[in-house]
Amino acid sequence: MTDAHLTEHRVSQEELLHGNFLHAFRDTVRLPNQSLATREYVVHPGAVMVIPLLDTPEGLQVVLERQYRYPVGQVMTEFPAGKLDPGEDPWLCAQRELKEETGYTAKLWARAGVLHPVIAYSTEVIEIWFAKDLTLGERQLDSEEFLDVFTATPEQLMAWCQSGQVTDAKTLTGALWLQNSLSGQWPLTWQSLA
């Protein structure tokens, strides 16, 4: 099967913004019917999200964060996540972000998959990683980073997703992966950090 009947082709490109983090463009594209249209989009460096699993005497918990997100003007509940540095391996980024934001390190890791959170206007791709066999240490937050770290049961997280308390797209996707991996429907392949 071919997708040629759906594919758009760039005719010209105009740079709109080259910021510290994001790069925005307006392209003129040729549609499959040969008409012209414009597409505005943001180039994003890519990111990772970590679903940290913590075994406690009370049972399995997930490590979550609460952080103010300026564009939406509210505190959001999220899994730990962060953007890739230029040329950075996503697994190394996942390890770095988990340690910096939560203080946890993990001995076992599993790559779940990827998600494209905003396909209509961004190139952003987020790799989803699971982490377990956690050890708590010191957080190493960036100077401009302010967040609370807490734990919840998978059931609590799913209830917050259902009630609309959790609306972050990557965390909702992470909750789907978590639910399906815990049920055995989406098995993970674990690898040791050592």
Coordinates of C-alpha atoms in Angstrom, one line a residue:
M1 CA 0.0 0.0 0.0
T2 CA 1.3 3.5 -0.8
D3 CA 0.4 6.8 0.8
A4 CA 1.2 8.9 -2.2
H5 CA -2.4 10.0 -2.4
L6 CA -2.1 11.6 1.1
T7 CA 1.4 13.0 1.0
E8 CA 2.1 16.8 0.9
H9 CA 5.3 18.2 -0.5
R10 CA 7.1 21.4 0.6
V11 CA 7.4 24.1 -2.0
S12 CA 8.9 26.8 0.1
Q13 CA 9.8 27.5 3.8
E14 CA 9.8 30.6 6.0
E15 CA 11.4 30.7 9.4
L16 CA 9.1 32.4 11.9
L17 CA 11.0 32.0 15.2
H18 CA 14.4 30.6 16.3
G19 CA 14.2 30.6 20.1
N20 CA 16.3 29.0 22.7
F21 CA 14.1 25.9 22.7
L22 CA 11.7 25.9 19.8
H23 CA 12.1 26.7 16.1
A24 CA 8.9 27.7 14.2
F25 CA 8.3 27.6 10.4
R26 CA 5.6 28.4 7.9
D27 CA 5.8 26.1 4.8
T28 CA 3.9 26.3 1.6
V29 CA 3.0 22.8 0.5
R30 CA 1.6 21.1 -2.6
L31 CA -1.4 19.0 -1.7
P32 CA -2.2 15.7 -3.3
N33 CA -4.7 17.4 -5.6
Q34 CA -1.9 19.9 -6.7
S35 CA -3.4 22.9 -4.7
L36 CA -1.2 24.9 -2.5
A37 CA -1.7 25.4 1.3
T38 CA 0.3 26.6 4.3
R39 CA 1.5 24.6 7.3
E40 CA 2.8 26.3 10.4
Y41 CA 4.7 24.0 12.8
V42 CA 7.3 23.9 15.6
V43 CA 10.5 21.9 15.4
H44 CA 11.1 20.2 18.8
P45 CA 14.3 18.4 19.9
G46 CA 12.5 15.4 21.2
A47 CA 12.0 14.2 24.7
V48 CA 11.6 11.2 27.1
M49 CA 9.1 10.3 29.7
V50 CA 9.8 7.9 32.6
I51 CA 7.2 5.8 34.3
P52 CA 8.9 5.0 37.6
L53 CA 7.6 1.9 39.5
L54 CA 8.2 1.9 43.2
D55 CA 7.7 -1.2 45.3
T56 CA 6.5 -0.3 48.8
P57 CA 5.2 -2.3 51.8
E58 CA 1.7 -1.1 50.8
G59 CA 2.1 -2.3 47.2
L60 CA 3.2 -0.8 43.8
Q61 CA 3.3 2.9 43.5
V62 CA 4.2 5.2 40.6
V63 CA 6.4 8.3 41.0
L64 CA 4.7 11.5 39.8
E65 CA 5.3 15.2 39.7
R66 CA 3.3 18.3 40.1
Q67 CA 4.6 21.3 38.2
Y68 CA 3.3 24.7 37.1
R69 CA 3.0 24.8 33.3
Y70 CA 3.1 28.4 32.1
P71 CA 1.4 28.0 28.7
V72 CA -1.8 26.5 30.3
G73 CA -1.5 28.5 33.5
Q74 CA -1.9 25.7 35.9
V75 CA -0.2 23.1 38.0
M76 CA -0.2 19.7 36.2
T77 CA 0.3 16.2 37.4
E78 CA 2.8 14.4 35.2
F79 CA 5.3 11.5 34.9
P80 CA 8.9 12.7 35.0
A81 CA 10.0 13.9 31.6
G82 CA 12.4 16.1 29.8
K83 CA 13.9 17.2 26.4
L84 CA 16.8 15.6 24.7
D85 CA 20.1 17.5 24.6
P86 CA 21.6 17.6 21.1
G87 CA 22.9 14.1 20.2
E88 CA 21.8 12.6 23.5
D89 CA 20.8 9.0 23.7
P90 CA 17.2 8.7 24.8
W91 CA 17.9 6.1 27.4
L92 CA 20.7 8.2 29.0
C93 CA 18.3 11.2 28.9
A94 CA 15.7 9.1 30.7
Q95 CA 18.2 8.2 33.4
R96 CA 19.3 11.8 33.7
E97 CA 15.8 13.2 33.9
L98 CA 14.7 10.7 36.5
K99 CA 17.6 11.5 38.7
E100 CA 17.5 15.3 38.3
E101 CA 13.7 15.7 38.8
T102 CA 12.9 13.0 41.4
G103 CA 16.2 11.9 43.0
Y104 CA 15.6 8.3 42.0
T105 CA 17.9 6.1 40.1
A106 CA 16.8 2.7 38.7
K107 CA 18.5 -0.6 38.1
L108 CA 16.0 -1.9 35.6
W109 CA 14.7 -0.1 32.5
A110 CA 12.3 -1.0 29.7
R111 CA 11.6 1.0 26.6
A112 CA 7.9 1.0 25.9
G113 CA 7.5 3.0 22.7
V114 CA 7.0 6.5 21.4
L115 CA 4.3 9.1 21.2
H116 CA 3.7 12.1 19.0
P117 CA 1.8 14.5 21.4
V118 CA 0.8 17.3 19.0
I119 CA 1.0 16.0 15.4
A120 CA -0.9 18.9 14.0
Y121 CA 1.8 21.5 14.7
S122 CA 4.9 20.0 16.1
T123 CA 7.7 17.5 15.3
E124 CA 7.9 16.5 18.9
V125 CA 8.5 12.8 19.6
I126 CA 8.6 11.4 23.2
E127 CA 10.2 8.1 24.0
I128 CA 8.4 6.2 26.9
W129 CA 10.6 4.4 29.4
F130 CA 9.7 2.3 32.4
A131 CA 12.0 2.2 35.4
K132 CA 12.0 0.0 38.5
D133 CA 14.2 -1.2 41.3
L134 CA 14.4 2.4 42.4
T135 CA 16.8 4.0 44.9
L136 CA 16.2 7.4 46.3
G137 CA 19.0 10.0 46.3
E138 CA 19.3 13.8 46.0
R139 CA 17.4 15.7 43.3
Q140 CA 19.4 17.9 40.9
L141 CA 16.8 20.4 39.6
D142 CA 17.7 23.0 37.1
S143 CA 17.8 26.5 38.5
E144 CA 14.5 27.4 36.8
E145 CA 12.7 24.1 37.8
F146 CA 10.2 24.0 40.6
L147 CA 8.2 20.8 41.2
D148 CA 6.8 18.5 43.8
V149 CA 7.5 14.7 43.7
F150 CA 5.0 12.3 45.1
T151 CA 3.8 8.7 44.7
A152 CA 0.4 7.2 44.0
T153 CA -1.1 3.8 43.3
P154 CA -1.8 2.9 39.6
E155 CA -5.5 2.8 40.6
Q156 CA -5.3 6.4 41.9
L157 CA -3.6 7.6 38.8
M158 CA -6.2 5.9 36.6
A159 CA -9.0 7.6 38.7
W160 CA -7.4 11.0 38.2
C161 CA -7.2 10.3 34.4
Q162 CA -10.8 9.4 34.3
S163 CA -12.0 12.4 36.4
G164 CA -10.0 14.9 34.4
Q165 CA -7.5 15.8 37.2
V166 CA -4.7 14.5 34.9
T167 CA -5.0 15.9 31.4
D168 CA -1.3 16.0 30.3
A169 CA -1.2 14.0 27.0
K170 CA 2.1 12.2 27.7
T171 CA 0.9 11.2 31.2
L172 CA -2.4 9.9 29.8
T173 CA -0.5 7.9 27.3
G174 CA 1.8 6.6 30.1
A175 CA -1.2 5.6 32.1
L176 CA -2.4 3.5 29.1
W177 CA 1.0 1.8 28.8
L178 CA 1.1 1.2 32.6
Q179 CA -2.4 -0.3 32.7
N180 CA -1.7 -2.6 29.8
S181 CA 1.8 -3.6 31.0
L182 CA 0.5 -4.4 34.5
S183 CA -2.4 -6.5 33.0
G184 CA 0.2 -8.5 30.9
Q185 CA -1.4 -7.3 27.6
W186 CA 1.7 -5.2 26.6
P187 CA 4.8 -7.1 28.0
L188 CA 8.0 -5.1 28.6
T189 CA 11.6 -6.2 28.0
W190 CA 13.6 -5.2 31.0
Q191 CA 17.3 -4.4 30.8
S192 CA 19.8 -3.9 33.7
L193 CA 21.7 -0.6 34.0
A194 CA 24.7 -2.5 35.3

